[in-house]
Short mmCIF file of C-alpha atoms in Angstrom, two decimals:
data_model
loop_
_atom_site.label_atom_id
_atom_site.label_comp_id
_atom_site.label_asym_id
_atom_site.label_seq_id
_atom_site.Cartn_x
_atom_site.Cartn_y
_atom_site.Cartn_z
CA MET A 1 20.20 3.08 15.95
CA MET A 2 22.13 4.70 13.09
CA GLY A 3 23.57 1.32 12.06
CA LYS A 4 20.10 -0.19 12.04
CA GLU A 5 18.84 2.51 9.69
CA ILE A 6 21.80 2.11 7.34
CA LYS A 7 21.17 -1.63 7.20
CA ARG A 8 17.56 -0.98 6.28
CA ILE A 9 18.54 1.50 3.57
CA TYR A 10 20.73 -1.23 2.15
CA TYR A 11 17.95 -3.86 2.35
CA ILE A 12 15.50 -1.58 0.56
CA ALA A 13 18.00 -0.87 -2.21
CA ARG A 14 18.94 -4.54 -2.49
CA LYS A 15 15.30 -5.58 -2.78
CA ASP A 16 14.71 -3.06 -5.59
CA LEU A 17 17.83 -4.16 -7.43
CA LYS A 18 16.80 -7.79 -7.15
CA ALA A 19 13.14 -7.32 -7.97
CA TYR A 20 13.34 -4.81 -10.78
CA TYR A 21 16.76 -3.64 -11.86
CA LEU A 22 18.97 -6.63 -12.31
CA LYS A 23 16.65 -8.33 -14.76
CA PRO A 24 18.22 -9.36 -18.08
CA PRO A 25 15.95 -7.24 -20.30
CA LEU A 26 16.55 -4.11 -18.26
CA ILE A 27 20.30 -4.54 -18.25
CA SER A 28 20.53 -5.33 -21.93
CA TRP A 29 18.25 -2.44 -22.87
CA GLY A 30 20.02 -0.08 -20.53
CA LEU A 31 23.34 -0.94 -22.20
CA MET A 32 22.16 -1.50 -25.73
CA LEU A 33 21.16 2.07 -26.37
CA PRO A 34 24.40 3.77 -25.40
CA ILE A 35 26.47 1.12 -27.20
CA VAL A 36 24.46 1.51 -30.39
CA PHE A 37 24.83 5.27 -30.21
CA ILE A 38 28.53 5.16 -29.50
CA LEU A 39 29.04 2.78 -32.43
CA ALA A 40 26.95 4.98 -34.69
CA PHE A 41 29.07 7.98 -33.82
CA TYR A 42 32.21 5.94 -34.23
CA PHE A 43 31.36 4.77 -37.74
CA ARG A 44 30.48 8.26 -38.78
CA ASN A 45 33.65 9.78 -37.48
CA PRO A 46 36.19 7.40 -35.86
CA ALA A 47 38.42 10.25 -34.77
CA GLY A 48 35.64 12.04 -32.91
CA ILE A 49 34.78 9.19 -30.58
CA GLU A 50 36.58 10.84 -27.69
CA GLU A 51 34.40 13.88 -28.11
CA VAL A 52 31.05 12.10 -27.76
CA THR A 53 31.90 9.46 -25.15
CA PRO A 54 31.56 11.66 -22.04
CA GLY A 55 28.21 13.00 -23.19
CA LEU A 56 26.86 9.56 -24.04
CA VAL A 57 27.99 8.06 -20.76
CA GLY A 58 26.39 11.00 -18.95
CA LEU A 59 23.16 10.39 -20.86
CA THR A 60 23.27 6.68 -20.05
CA ILE A 61 23.43 7.43 -16.37
CA LEU A 62 20.76 10.10 -16.66
CA PHE A 63 18.29 7.84 -18.42
CA SER A 64 18.89 4.70 -16.38
CA ALA A 65 18.87 6.34 -12.95
CA THR A 66 15.92 8.69 -13.46
CA SER A 67 13.63 6.29 -15.24
CA MET A 68 14.26 3.53 -12.74
CA ALA A 69 13.59 5.71 -9.73
CA ALA A 70 10.50 7.29 -11.25
CA ILE A 71 9.03 4.07 -12.62
CA VAL A 72 9.70 1.83 -9.64
CA ILE A 73 8.20 4.23 -7.12
CA THR A 74 5.17 4.94 -9.28
CA PHE A 75 4.71 1.22 -9.92
CA GLU A 76 4.80 0.45 -6.22
CA LYS A 77 2.38 3.27 -5.57
CA ARG A 78 -0.06 1.68 -8.01
CA THR A 79 0.20 -1.80 -6.57
CA GLU A 80 0.10 -0.32 -3.07
CA ALA A 81 3.31 -2.18 -2.28
CA LEU A 82 4.87 1.15 -1.30
CA GLU A 83 2.52 1.09 1.68
CA ARG A 84 4.41 -1.92 3.00
CA LEU A 85 7.39 0.34 3.52
CA LEU A 86 5.24 3.02 5.12
CA LEU A 87 3.76 0.41 7.49
CA ALA A 88 7.17 -0.85 8.54
CA PRO A 89 8.99 0.74 11.48
CA VAL A 90 11.22 2.72 9.13
CA SER A 91 11.48 6.49 8.85
CA LEU A 92 10.57 8.29 5.66
CA GLY A 93 14.17 9.40 5.21
CA THR A 94 15.35 5.80 5.28
CA ILE A 95 12.80 4.81 2.64
CA LEU A 96 13.85 7.64 0.32
CA LEU A 97 17.54 6.94 0.79
CA GLY A 98 16.96 3.25 0.12
CA LYS A 99 15.09 3.99 -3.09
CA THR A 100 17.71 6.52 -4.17
CA LEU A 101 20.55 4.13 -3.48
CA GLY A 102 18.90 1.40 -5.57
CA SER A 103 18.43 3.58 -8.65
CA ALA A 104 21.79 5.27 -8.23
CA LEU A 105 23.56 1.90 -8.12
CA PHE A 106 21.75 0.88 -11.29
CA GLY A 107 22.70 4.13 -13.04
CA LEU A 108 26.26 3.75 -11.82
CA LEU A 109 26.48 0.19 -13.10
CA MET A 110 25.16 1.19 -16.53
CA GLY A 111 27.47 4.21 -16.76
CA PHE A 112 30.43 2.24 -15.53
CA VAL A 113 29.95 -0.68 -17.90
CA SER A 114 29.43 1.52 -20.97
CA MET A 115 32.50 3.55 -19.98
CA ILE A 116 34.64 0.43 -19.57
CA LEU A 117 33.48 -0.93 -22.92
CA VAL A 118 34.42 2.29 -24.70
CA VAL A 119 37.77 2.48 -22.98
CA LEU A 120 38.60 -1.12 -23.84
CA PHE A 121 37.38 -1.00 -27.43
CA PHE A 122 38.77 2.32 -28.49
CA GLY A 123 41.76 2.38 -26.21
CA LEU A 124 40.97 5.69 -24.59
CA LYS A 125 43.31 6.76 -21.84
CA ILE A 126 41.75 7.88 -18.58
CA SER A 127 43.62 10.90 -17.32
CA HIS A 128 42.05 11.29 -13.86
CA PRO A 129 40.63 7.98 -12.60
CA VAL A 130 39.67 9.26 -9.14
CA SER A 131 37.63 12.17 -10.35
CA LEU A 132 36.15 9.94 -13.07
CA VAL A 133 34.79 7.54 -10.45
CA LEU A 134 33.59 10.45 -8.35
CA ALA A 135 31.86 11.98 -11.35
CA LEU A 136 30.12 8.68 -12.13
CA ILE A 137 28.94 8.25 -8.55
CA LEU A 138 27.77 11.82 -8.04
CA SER A 139 25.94 11.87 -11.37
CA SER A 140 24.13 8.62 -10.52
CA VAL A 141 22.96 9.94 -7.17
CA ALA A 142 21.91 13.32 -8.58
CA PHE A 143 19.89 11.71 -11.38
CA ALA A 144 18.32 9.08 -9.10
CA LEU A 145 17.09 11.92 -6.89
CA MET A 146 15.68 13.65 -9.95
CA GLY A 147 13.70 10.51 -10.73
CA ILE A 148 12.41 10.37 -7.18
CA LEU A 149 11.34 13.99 -7.40
CA VAL A 150 9.35 13.15 -10.52
CA SER A 151 7.69 10.14 -8.86
CA VAL A 152 6.38 12.28 -6.01
CA GLY A 153 4.12 14.26 -8.29
CA VAL A 154 2.61 11.56 -10.49
CA ARG A 155 0.12 8.72 -10.17
CA GLU A 156 0.48 6.65 -13.33
CA ILE A 157 3.55 5.06 -14.85
CA PHE A 158 3.05 6.77 -18.22
CA GLU A 159 2.91 10.10 -16.39
CA ALA A 160 6.20 9.25 -14.70
CA MET A 161 7.79 8.56 -18.10
CA THR A 162 6.37 11.73 -19.65
CA MET A 163 7.37 13.89 -16.71
CA SER A 164 10.90 12.49 -16.69
CA ASN A 165 11.21 13.24 -20.38
CA VAL A 166 10.08 16.81 -19.88
CA PHE A 167 13.24 17.19 -17.82
CA ARG A 168 15.47 14.90 -19.79
CA PHE A 169 15.02 15.78 -23.43
CA PRO A 170 15.97 19.45 -23.07
CA MET A 171 19.00 18.29 -21.12
CA VAL A 172 20.16 16.27 -24.12
CA PHE A 173 20.61 19.53 -26.02
CA LEU A 174 21.37 22.05 -23.33
CA CYS A 175 24.07 20.30 -21.39
CA GLY A 176 26.98 19.97 -23.74
CA VAL A 177 26.35 16.36 -24.71
CA PHE A 178 26.81 16.79 -28.47
CA PHE A 179 28.13 20.32 -28.70
CA PRO A 180 29.69 22.61 -26.13
CA VAL A 181 27.43 24.69 -23.92
CA THR A 182 29.39 27.77 -24.92
CA ALA A 183 28.27 27.36 -28.54
CA MET A 184 24.68 28.16 -27.58
CA PRO A 185 22.95 31.56 -27.34
CA LEU A 186 23.41 33.18 -23.97
CA ILE A 187 19.90 32.50 -22.67
CA LEU A 188 20.25 28.77 -23.37
CA GLN A 189 23.67 28.80 -21.76
CA VAL A 190 22.09 30.15 -18.60
CA ILE A 191 19.57 27.31 -18.60
CA GLY A 192 22.32 24.83 -19.37
CA PHE A 193 24.28 25.94 -16.37
CA CYS A 194 21.24 25.32 -14.15
CA LEU A 195 21.06 21.66 -15.12
CA PRO A 196 23.10 18.96 -13.39
CA LEU A 197 23.92 17.06 -16.58
CA THR A 198 26.09 19.98 -17.73
CA TYR A 199 28.42 19.49 -14.79
CA SER A 200 28.25 15.74 -15.03
CA VAL A 201 29.32 15.74 -18.70
CA ASP A 202 31.94 18.40 -18.10
CA ALA A 203 33.45 16.45 -15.22
CA LEU A 204 33.42 13.22 -17.21
CA ARG A 205 35.03 14.91 -20.22
CA GLN A 206 37.87 16.36 -18.21
CA SER A 207 38.47 13.22 -16.20
CA LEU A 208 38.56 11.16 -19.36
CA LEU A 209 40.36 13.46 -21.75
CA SER A 210 41.89 16.09 -19.53
CA SER A 211 40.90 18.71 -22.06
CA GLY A 212 38.30 21.24 -23.03
CA GLY A 213 36.78 21.89 -19.61
CA LEU A 214 34.29 24.66 -18.92
CA LEU A 215 35.11 24.72 -15.26
CA PRO A 216 37.88 23.17 -13.19
CA ARG A 217 36.87 19.54 -12.80
CA TYR A 218 36.79 19.69 -9.00
CA LEU A 219 34.37 22.58 -9.18
CA ASP A 220 32.16 20.44 -11.44
CA LEU A 221 32.17 17.68 -8.86
CA LEU A 222 31.40 20.11 -6.09
CA ILE A 223 28.42 21.52 -7.97
CA LEU A 224 27.16 18.00 -8.69
CA ALA A 225 27.39 17.23 -4.99
CA GLY A 226 25.44 20.43 -4.43
CA PHE A 227 22.65 19.16 -6.67
CA THR A 228 22.32 16.04 -4.58
CA MET B 1 -6.29 -5.81 31.44
CA ALA B 2 -3.76 -3.67 29.68
CA GLU B 3 -4.92 -1.21 27.08
CA VAL B 4 -3.38 -1.98 23.69
CA ILE B 5 -5.12 0.61 21.53
CA ARG B 6 -6.51 3.88 22.72
CA ALA B 7 -8.17 6.27 20.28
CA GLU B 8 -9.27 9.66 21.48
CA GLY B 9 -11.43 11.87 19.34
CA LEU B 10 -9.84 10.68 16.10
CA SER B 11 -11.12 12.64 13.10
CA LYS B 12 -10.19 12.77 9.45
CA LYS B 13 -11.51 15.37 7.06
CA TYR B 14 -10.89 15.44 3.34
CA GLY B 15 -11.88 18.97 2.46
CA GLU B 16 -15.58 19.17 3.24
CA LEU B 17 -15.97 15.44 3.61
CA VAL B 18 -15.74 14.08 7.15
CA ALA B 19 -14.53 10.49 6.78
CA VAL B 20 -14.11 9.80 10.48
CA ASP B 21 -15.80 12.02 13.03
CA GLY B 22 -14.27 12.03 16.51
CA VAL B 23 -14.15 8.33 17.33
CA SER B 24 -12.92 7.21 20.76
CA PHE B 25 -12.48 3.67 22.01
CA SER B 26 -9.99 1.38 23.64
CA VAL B 27 -9.02 -2.20 22.91
CA HIS B 28 -7.63 -4.47 25.61
CA GLU B 29 -4.93 -7.08 25.51
CA GLY B 30 -5.99 -10.40 24.02
CA GLU B 31 -9.28 -9.05 22.80
CA ALA B 32 -10.74 -9.37 19.31
CA PHE B 33 -12.32 -6.04 18.53
CA GLY B 34 -14.65 -5.75 15.56
CA TYR B 35 -15.17 -2.52 13.68
CA LEU B 36 -18.40 -3.05 11.82
CA GLY B 37 -20.02 -0.73 9.34
CA PRO B 38 -21.21 -0.37 5.76
CA ASN B 39 -18.81 0.52 2.96
CA GLY B 40 -17.66 4.11 3.19
CA ALA B 41 -18.40 4.34 6.92
CA GLY B 42 -14.78 5.23 7.73
CA LYS B 43 -13.43 1.82 8.72
CA THR B 44 -10.32 1.82 6.55
CA THR B 45 -9.59 5.46 7.35
CA THR B 46 -9.68 4.61 11.06
CA ILE B 47 -7.23 1.73 10.59
CA ARG B 48 -4.93 3.90 8.47
CA MET B 49 -4.83 6.50 11.23
CA LEU B 50 -4.14 3.88 13.91
CA VAL B 51 -1.19 2.35 12.01
CA GLY B 52 0.35 5.64 10.92
CA LEU B 53 -0.51 5.70 7.20
CA THR B 54 -2.88 8.65 7.42
CA ARG B 55 -2.43 11.66 9.63
CA PRO B 56 -5.57 12.46 11.61
CA THR B 57 -7.04 15.94 11.26
CA SER B 58 -7.48 15.93 15.02
CA GLY B 59 -7.35 13.51 17.92
CA GLU B 60 -4.69 11.11 19.14
CA ALA B 61 -4.05 7.39 19.13
CA LEU B 62 -1.83 5.34 21.38
CA VAL B 63 -0.70 1.91 20.25
CA ASN B 64 0.98 -0.22 22.92
CA GLY B 65 1.54 2.99 24.82
CA HIS B 66 3.34 4.76 21.94
CA SER B 67 1.78 7.74 20.22
CA ILE B 68 1.36 7.00 16.53
CA LEU B 69 1.83 10.70 15.83
CA SER B 70 4.92 11.55 17.85
CA ASP B 71 6.62 8.14 18.02
CA PRO B 72 5.49 6.33 14.86
CA VAL B 73 8.53 4.05 14.48
CA ARG B 74 8.20 2.55 17.99
CA ALA B 75 4.44 2.19 17.58
CA LYS B 76 4.86 0.47 14.20
CA GLU B 77 7.42 -1.94 15.62
CA SER B 78 4.81 -3.28 17.99
CA LEU B 79 2.01 -3.98 15.54
CA GLY B 80 1.24 -5.95 12.39
CA VAL B 81 -1.08 -4.86 9.60
CA VAL B 82 -2.96 -6.86 6.99
CA PRO B 83 -4.15 -4.22 4.51
CA GLU B 84 -7.30 -4.61 2.50
CA SER B 85 -5.40 -5.40 -0.69
CA SER B 86 -2.78 -8.12 -0.73
CA ASN B 87 0.09 -5.80 -1.53
CA LEU B 88 3.27 -7.81 -1.31
CA TYR B 89 5.91 -7.67 -4.03
CA GLY B 90 4.75 -9.59 -7.09
CA GLU B 91 8.28 -10.00 -8.45
CA LEU B 92 9.57 -11.65 -5.29
CA THR B 93 8.90 -15.22 -4.20
CA ALA B 94 6.94 -16.05 -1.05
CA TRP B 95 10.21 -16.70 0.72
CA GLU B 96 11.88 -13.48 -0.44
CA ASN B 97 8.84 -11.44 0.56
CA LEU B 98 8.93 -12.79 4.10
CA VAL B 99 12.69 -12.34 4.46
CA TYR B 100 12.39 -8.76 3.20
CA MET B 101 9.74 -8.06 5.83
CA ALA B 102 12.01 -9.60 8.49
CA GLN B 103 14.77 -7.22 7.36
CA LEU B 104 12.52 -4.18 7.44
CA TYR B 105 11.24 -5.06 10.89
CA GLY B 106 14.81 -5.35 12.12
CA LEU B 107 14.90 -9.05 12.99
CA PRO B 108 18.40 -10.37 13.66
CA LYS B 109 19.88 -12.11 10.64
CA LYS B 110 19.88 -15.57 12.17
CA GLU B 111 16.10 -15.42 12.66
CA TRP B 112 15.20 -14.50 9.05
CA ALA B 113 15.14 -18.04 7.73
CA SER B 114 13.54 -19.67 10.75
CA SER B 115 10.80 -17.05 10.92
CA ALA B 116 9.99 -17.30 7.19
CA GLU B 117 10.05 -21.10 7.27
CA GLU B 118 7.80 -21.30 10.30
CA LEU B 119 5.22 -18.93 8.83
CA LEU B 120 5.15 -20.66 5.44
CA ARG B 121 4.47 -23.94 7.21
CA GLU B 122 1.85 -22.39 9.47
CA PHE B 123 -0.03 -20.93 6.52
CA GLY B 124 0.25 -24.01 4.34
CA LEU B 125 2.48 -22.36 1.74
CA ALA B 126 5.67 -24.35 2.31
CA GLU B 127 5.58 -26.05 -1.10
CA ARG B 128 5.14 -22.70 -2.86
CA LYS B 129 8.02 -21.01 -1.07
CA ASP B 130 9.95 -20.36 -4.29
CA SER B 131 6.97 -19.29 -6.39
CA ARG B 132 6.50 -15.65 -7.14
CA PHE B 133 3.75 -13.82 -5.29
CA GLN B 134 2.15 -12.58 -8.51
CA GLY B 135 1.29 -16.14 -9.55
CA PHE B 136 -0.63 -16.93 -6.37
CA SER B 137 -4.39 -17.35 -6.17
CA ARG B 138 -6.34 -14.73 -4.29
CA GLY B 139 -6.70 -16.91 -1.20
CA MET B 140 -2.98 -17.74 -1.15
CA LYS B 141 -2.09 -14.07 -1.58
CA ARG B 142 -4.26 -13.24 1.36
CA ARG B 143 -2.62 -15.93 3.49
CA LEU B 144 0.88 -14.78 2.61
CA THR B 145 -0.10 -11.18 3.35
CA ILE B 146 -1.20 -12.22 6.83
CA ALA B 147 2.01 -14.23 7.27
CA ALA B 148 4.02 -11.15 6.24
CA ALA B 149 2.30 -9.12 8.95
CA LEU B 150 3.42 -11.67 11.54
CA VAL B 151 7.16 -12.00 10.84
CA HIS B 152 8.06 -9.94 13.88
CA ARG B 153 5.44 -11.78 15.97
CA PRO B 154 3.46 -8.69 16.97
CA ARG B 155 1.06 -8.95 19.89
CA LEU B 156 -1.38 -6.71 18.03
CA LEU B 157 -2.71 -7.35 14.56
CA PHE B 158 -4.88 -5.09 12.39
CA LEU B 159 -6.93 -6.78 9.70
CA ASP B 160 -8.79 -4.67 7.15
CA GLU B 161 -11.70 -6.59 5.60
CA PRO B 162 -9.75 -9.85 5.72
CA THR B 163 -12.23 -12.05 3.86
CA THR B 164 -13.54 -9.60 1.27
CA GLY B 165 -13.33 -11.00 -2.25
CA LEU B 166 -12.47 -14.54 -1.15
CA ASP B 167 -14.43 -17.66 -2.02
CA VAL B 168 -16.33 -19.41 0.76
CA MET B 169 -13.66 -22.02 1.49
CA SER B 170 -10.76 -19.55 1.61
CA ALA B 171 -12.79 -17.22 3.82
CA ARG B 172 -13.56 -20.05 6.19
CA GLY B 173 -9.90 -21.09 6.34
CA LEU B 174 -8.95 -17.52 7.06
CA ARG B 175 -11.40 -17.22 9.93
CA GLN B 176 -9.80 -20.37 11.32
CA VAL B 177 -6.40 -18.64 11.20
CA ILE B 178 -7.80 -15.61 13.00
CA ARG B 179 -9.34 -17.80 15.68
CA LYS B 180 -5.99 -19.48 16.22
CA LEU B 181 -4.27 -16.12 16.66
CA LYS B 182 -6.94 -15.27 19.21
CA GLU B 183 -6.19 -18.46 21.10
CA ASN B 184 -2.57 -17.34 21.26
CA ARG B 185 -3.77 -14.13 22.91
CA VAL B 186 -2.86 -11.88 20.01
CA THR B 187 -4.97 -8.73 20.20
CA ILE B 188 -6.99 -8.31 17.03
CA PHE B 189 -8.56 -5.24 15.48
CA LEU B 190 -10.69 -6.27 12.58
CA THR B 191 -12.85 -4.24 10.24
CA THR B 192 -15.66 -5.87 8.35
CA HIS B 193 -18.92 -5.10 6.68
CA LEU B 194 -20.12 -8.65 7.36
CA ILE B 195 -22.30 -8.81 10.46
CA GLN B 196 -21.90 -12.57 10.56
CA GLU B 197 -18.12 -12.31 10.60
CA ALA B 198 -18.09 -9.79 13.45
CA ASP B 199 -20.46 -12.00 15.41
CA GLU B 200 -18.35 -15.08 14.83
CA LEU B 201 -14.87 -13.69 15.51
CA CYS B 202 -15.13 -10.70 17.80
CA ASP B 203 -15.47 -10.32 21.55
CA ARG B 204 -16.60 -6.74 21.26
CA VAL B 205 -18.03 -4.87 18.31
CA ALA B 206 -18.10 -1.16 17.51
CA ILE B 207 -20.70 -0.18 14.97
CA ILE B 208 -19.63 2.75 12.84
CA VAL B 209 -21.94 4.59 10.48
CA LYS B 210 -21.01 7.72 8.53
CA GLY B 211 -17.78 8.22 10.46
CA LYS B 212 -19.36 8.03 13.90
CA ILE B 213 -19.42 5.15 16.36
CA ARG B 214 -23.03 4.40 17.22
CA VAL B 215 -22.45 1.75 19.83
CA ILE B 216 -19.67 -0.39 21.34
CA ASP B 217 -20.62 -3.57 23.14
CA THR B 218 -20.14 -7.32 23.15
CA ALA B 219 -21.84 -9.15 20.31
CA GLU B 220 -23.81 -10.98 22.98
CA ASN B 221 -25.09 -7.76 24.58
CA LEU B 222 -25.97 -6.27 21.23
CA ARG B 223 -28.10 -9.29 20.50
CA ASN B 224 -29.64 -9.10 23.98
CA GLN B 225 -30.60 -5.51 23.44
CA VAL B 226 -33.01 -6.64 20.82
CA ARG B 227 -33.94 -9.87 22.55
CA GLU B 228 -36.99 -8.28 24.17
CA THR B 229 -37.82 -7.04 20.74
CA GLU B 230 -39.97 -9.29 18.65
CA VAL B 231 -39.43 -9.74 14.99
CA LEU B 232 -42.38 -10.46 12.77
CA GLU B 233 -41.67 -11.66 9.28
CA ILE B 234 -44.38 -11.17 6.68
CA LYS B 235 -44.23 -12.35 3.13
CA PRO B 236 -46.81 -10.46 1.10
CA GLN B 237 -47.86 -11.30 -2.42
CA PHE B 238 -46.30 -8.09 -3.64
CA LEU B 239 -44.42 -5.25 -1.98
CA PRO B 240 -45.21 -1.62 -2.80
CA ASP B 241 -42.29 0.68 -1.91
CA SER B 242 -44.44 2.70 0.44
CA LEU B 243 -45.46 -0.32 2.53
CA PRO B 244 -42.69 -0.25 5.22
CA LYS B 245 -43.36 3.42 5.96
CA GLU B 246 -47.13 2.77 6.21
CA LEU B 247 -46.67 -0.16 8.56
CA GLU B 248 -44.33 1.84 10.80
CA LEU B 249 -47.25 4.17 11.48
CA LEU B 250 -49.25 1.36 13.09
CA PRO B 251 -49.19 1.23 16.92
CA GLY B 252 -46.69 -1.35 18.23
CA VAL B 253 -44.46 -1.36 15.14
CA GLU B 254 -41.15 0.41 15.78
CA LYS B 255 -39.28 -0.39 12.62
CA ALA B 256 -40.10 -2.02 9.31
CA THR B 257 -37.32 -3.20 6.97
CA LEU B 258 -37.30 -4.99 3.66
CA ILE B 259 -35.34 -8.24 3.49
CA GLU B 260 -35.54 -9.61 -0.03
CA ASP B 261 -39.22 -10.29 -0.75
CA LYS B 262 -40.15 -10.21 2.93
CA ILE B 263 -40.73 -7.48 5.41
CA HIS B 264 -39.41 -7.53 8.99
CA LEU B 265 -41.38 -5.67 11.65
CA LEU B 266 -39.64 -4.93 14.95
CA GLY B 267 -41.30 -3.91 18.17
CA GLN B 268 -41.58 -4.68 21.90
CA SER B 269 -44.76 -6.71 21.45
CA VAL B 270 -45.28 -6.50 17.77
CA HIS B 271 -47.56 -9.57 17.79
CA GLN B 272 -50.31 -7.45 19.34
CA ALA B 273 -50.32 -5.38 16.18
CA ILE B 274 -51.03 -8.37 13.96
CA PRO B 275 -54.81 -7.60 13.59
CA GLN B 276 -54.07 -4.04 12.45
CA ILE B 277 -51.35 -5.22 10.11
CA VAL B 278 -53.63 -7.80 8.53
CA ASN B 279 -56.36 -5.16 8.22
CA HIS B 280 -54.04 -2.71 6.62
CA LEU B 281 -52.84 -5.23 4.06
CA SER B 282 -56.31 -6.42 3.18
CA GLU B 283 -57.41 -2.81 2.70
CA LYS B 284 -54.58 -2.51 0.22
CA LYS B 285 -55.68 -5.78 -1.37
CA ILE B 286 -52.31 -7.37 -0.65
CA GLN B 287 -52.52 -11.05 0.07
CA ILE B 288 -50.32 -12.43 2.88
CA LEU B 289 -48.39 -15.53 1.85
CA SER B 290 -46.80 -16.21 5.23
CA ILE B 291 -46.40 -14.60 8.63
CA LYS B 292 -44.12 -15.76 11.45
CA THR B 293 -42.16 -14.57 14.49
CA LEU B 294 -38.35 -14.85 14.54
CA THR B 295 -35.58 -14.68 17.14
CA PRO B 296 -33.61 -11.51 16.61
CA THR B 297 -30.17 -11.81 15.01
CA LEU B 298 -27.20 -9.47 15.26
CA GLU B 299 -28.42 -8.19 11.93
CA ASP B 300 -31.71 -7.11 13.51
CA ALA B 301 -29.76 -5.53 16.35
CA PHE B 302 -27.69 -3.65 13.82
CA VAL B 303 -30.76 -2.35 12.04
CA LYS B 304 -32.43 -1.34 15.25
CA LEU B 305 -29.35 0.36 16.69
CA THR B 306 -28.20 2.17 13.60
CA GLY B 307 -31.23 2.63 11.44
CA VAL B 308 -29.12 1.42 8.51
CA GLU B 309 -30.85 -1.15 6.38
CA ALA B 310 -29.22 -4.55 6.61
CA GLU B 311 -29.41 -4.73 2.82
CA VAL B 312 -26.73 -2.06 2.61
CA MET B 313 -24.36 -4.34 4.49
CA ARG B 314 -24.70 -7.29 2.20
CA VAL B 315 -23.34 -5.56 -0.83
CA ASP B 316 -19.75 -6.65 -1.27
CA LYS B 317 -17.33 -3.89 -2.05
CA PRO B 318 -16.43 -3.98 -5.75
CA GLN B 319 -12.91 -5.27 -6.21
CA LYS B 320 -10.34 -2.82 -7.44
CA MET B 321 -9.39 -3.28 -11.05
CA GLY B 322 -5.80 -3.99 -11.98
CA GLY B 323 -3.04 -3.81 -9.42
CA VAL B 324 -2.27 -6.93 -7.49
CA GLY B 325 -5.87 -7.51 -6.35
#
C-alpha cells in the first residue's frame, strides 16, 4: 500500500515536470536571471563574488520552487484539471506530496545548475559538500511547500504571483542575501530569523565558504527541516 | 440485481442555498440511470457528492458497497467519471494523458500501453495519439475525456451532461458510445437537461427540480402516466401572456403551457372542453389558426409531473469562458 502511494507521488511529480517544468523557456528563464545577476555582481566587484553567490543561489531556489508550485496548482485549478487528481483513487496527502516533489525537484535543479556554473567559472572551493547538497535539497522542499501554501488561498494565476511576491520580496532584503542579517535593526533581525531563506542562505554560505556563519551549519539545516 | 449506487438523504447546503435537498435512490448493476432536470436543479452537485469531490452536508452514499465518505479511495477505484468540462491536461498528448490516468489508477506497468492503445482505437483517436490535448476539437476532447475515465475499466461510469456544447454529429456519435457501454453491462449514471437524451439512453429516469427528486420511474412508465392524458395543441393568431392561466380555469383543462407560438392543453378528456375553449378565444377576439390532438411525449410527462415549463429545459447551459472548454 505504502509502495503504491510512493509510486503515485512520483508519477504526479513526473507528470508536472514533463508538462510544465522541463520546457526550454522555463529552464532558460529560471537560469538566466541568476546568471545575469551573478555576472553583474562579478563585474562590479570580482573579489566579492564569493560573498553574493550563496544568497543568489538561495534566491534562485526560492523563486523557481515557489512560483512553480503556486502557478501550476492555480493553473490546474482554473482548467479544472486538478479535479482529475481529486477524482482518482489517491489520497490528498499523496497529491500534495506529488506536487511538492515536482516543484522541489525543479528548484533543486535550478539551484544546483547555477551553483555548479559559479563553482566552475570562478573556481570556488566547496568546503562541505554533504551539507551543501543537504542545504540545496531542504531549501527546495521548504520553498516548494511555501508555493503550495500560497496556491491554496488564491483563484487566479496573477493572484498567485502577487501573493508569492508578498512573501518573497521582503525575504530578498531580510534574509542575509546581500548583507548580513546582523547588520539590520533588531526588529528586522527578528523577522529575518522567522523566515526560512535566512537559514537557507546561511547554510549555503557556510557549506560553500566555511566562513561567516550566523549559526552552526547543522543547526541551519535542522531549522530548515523544521520549516518543511 | 446488485445495487451499485445507493444514496440516502444526500443534501448539500451552501450557506442559505440548498443545492440538493435530501435525495435518495439506488441504481442497479447494468442499468442506465438518468438524472434529468433543468439547469441549477442540483444535478452536478449530486454527481460531485457521489464521486467524492464535494462533501455532503448530510446523508450518505455507497458506491459499489464502499462509503464515499469513510472509504473514498476504495470507492473511487471502482468508478469512472466524465466531468462536465473536458479537463484533461492540455500540455500532454492523448497518449500521455491516458498513460498518466493508468498510473494514477494503479494499473500495472505492463498494461499502460495496451490500455491506452485499445482506448484510442475504440474512440477513433489512434491517428491523433501524439497530438496535444489542447489542440483537439471539442468533440475529440469529449471522446478522450470519456476514454480517460475508462482506463481502469470501471463497471460504473458517471457522465455529467455528456453532450452539452457538442454539435449534432458529435453528440450522436457520443450517444452511440454510451449505448455500446450499456451493451457491455457497464452501469451508467448520466445527468442531462435534455429530455430526449434521457428518453433515448436511460432505463430509468429520476426527475430533479430545485434539489428535490420529484419522481423516479422508467421512461416508459413516465410516458404512460400521461398516456391517458390528452394533449390539445392550439395555434392562435396571437398569444397574450395571460391566456394560459385563463384557459386553465376552464373545466377539463388541467395544465396549459406555451410551446413556441402554440399552446398545449393537458387534461383527462380535454377534447370535451373544446367548445368552451373556442368560446373563450372568440370572446377575446383571438382567431384560431389550427387545433389538433397529440400523443403525449416524455416532455409532456415532465411538464405534468413537475410543473416546470418544458421551455426551461431547452435552454442550453452557457459554455464557460476560457479554460479548456
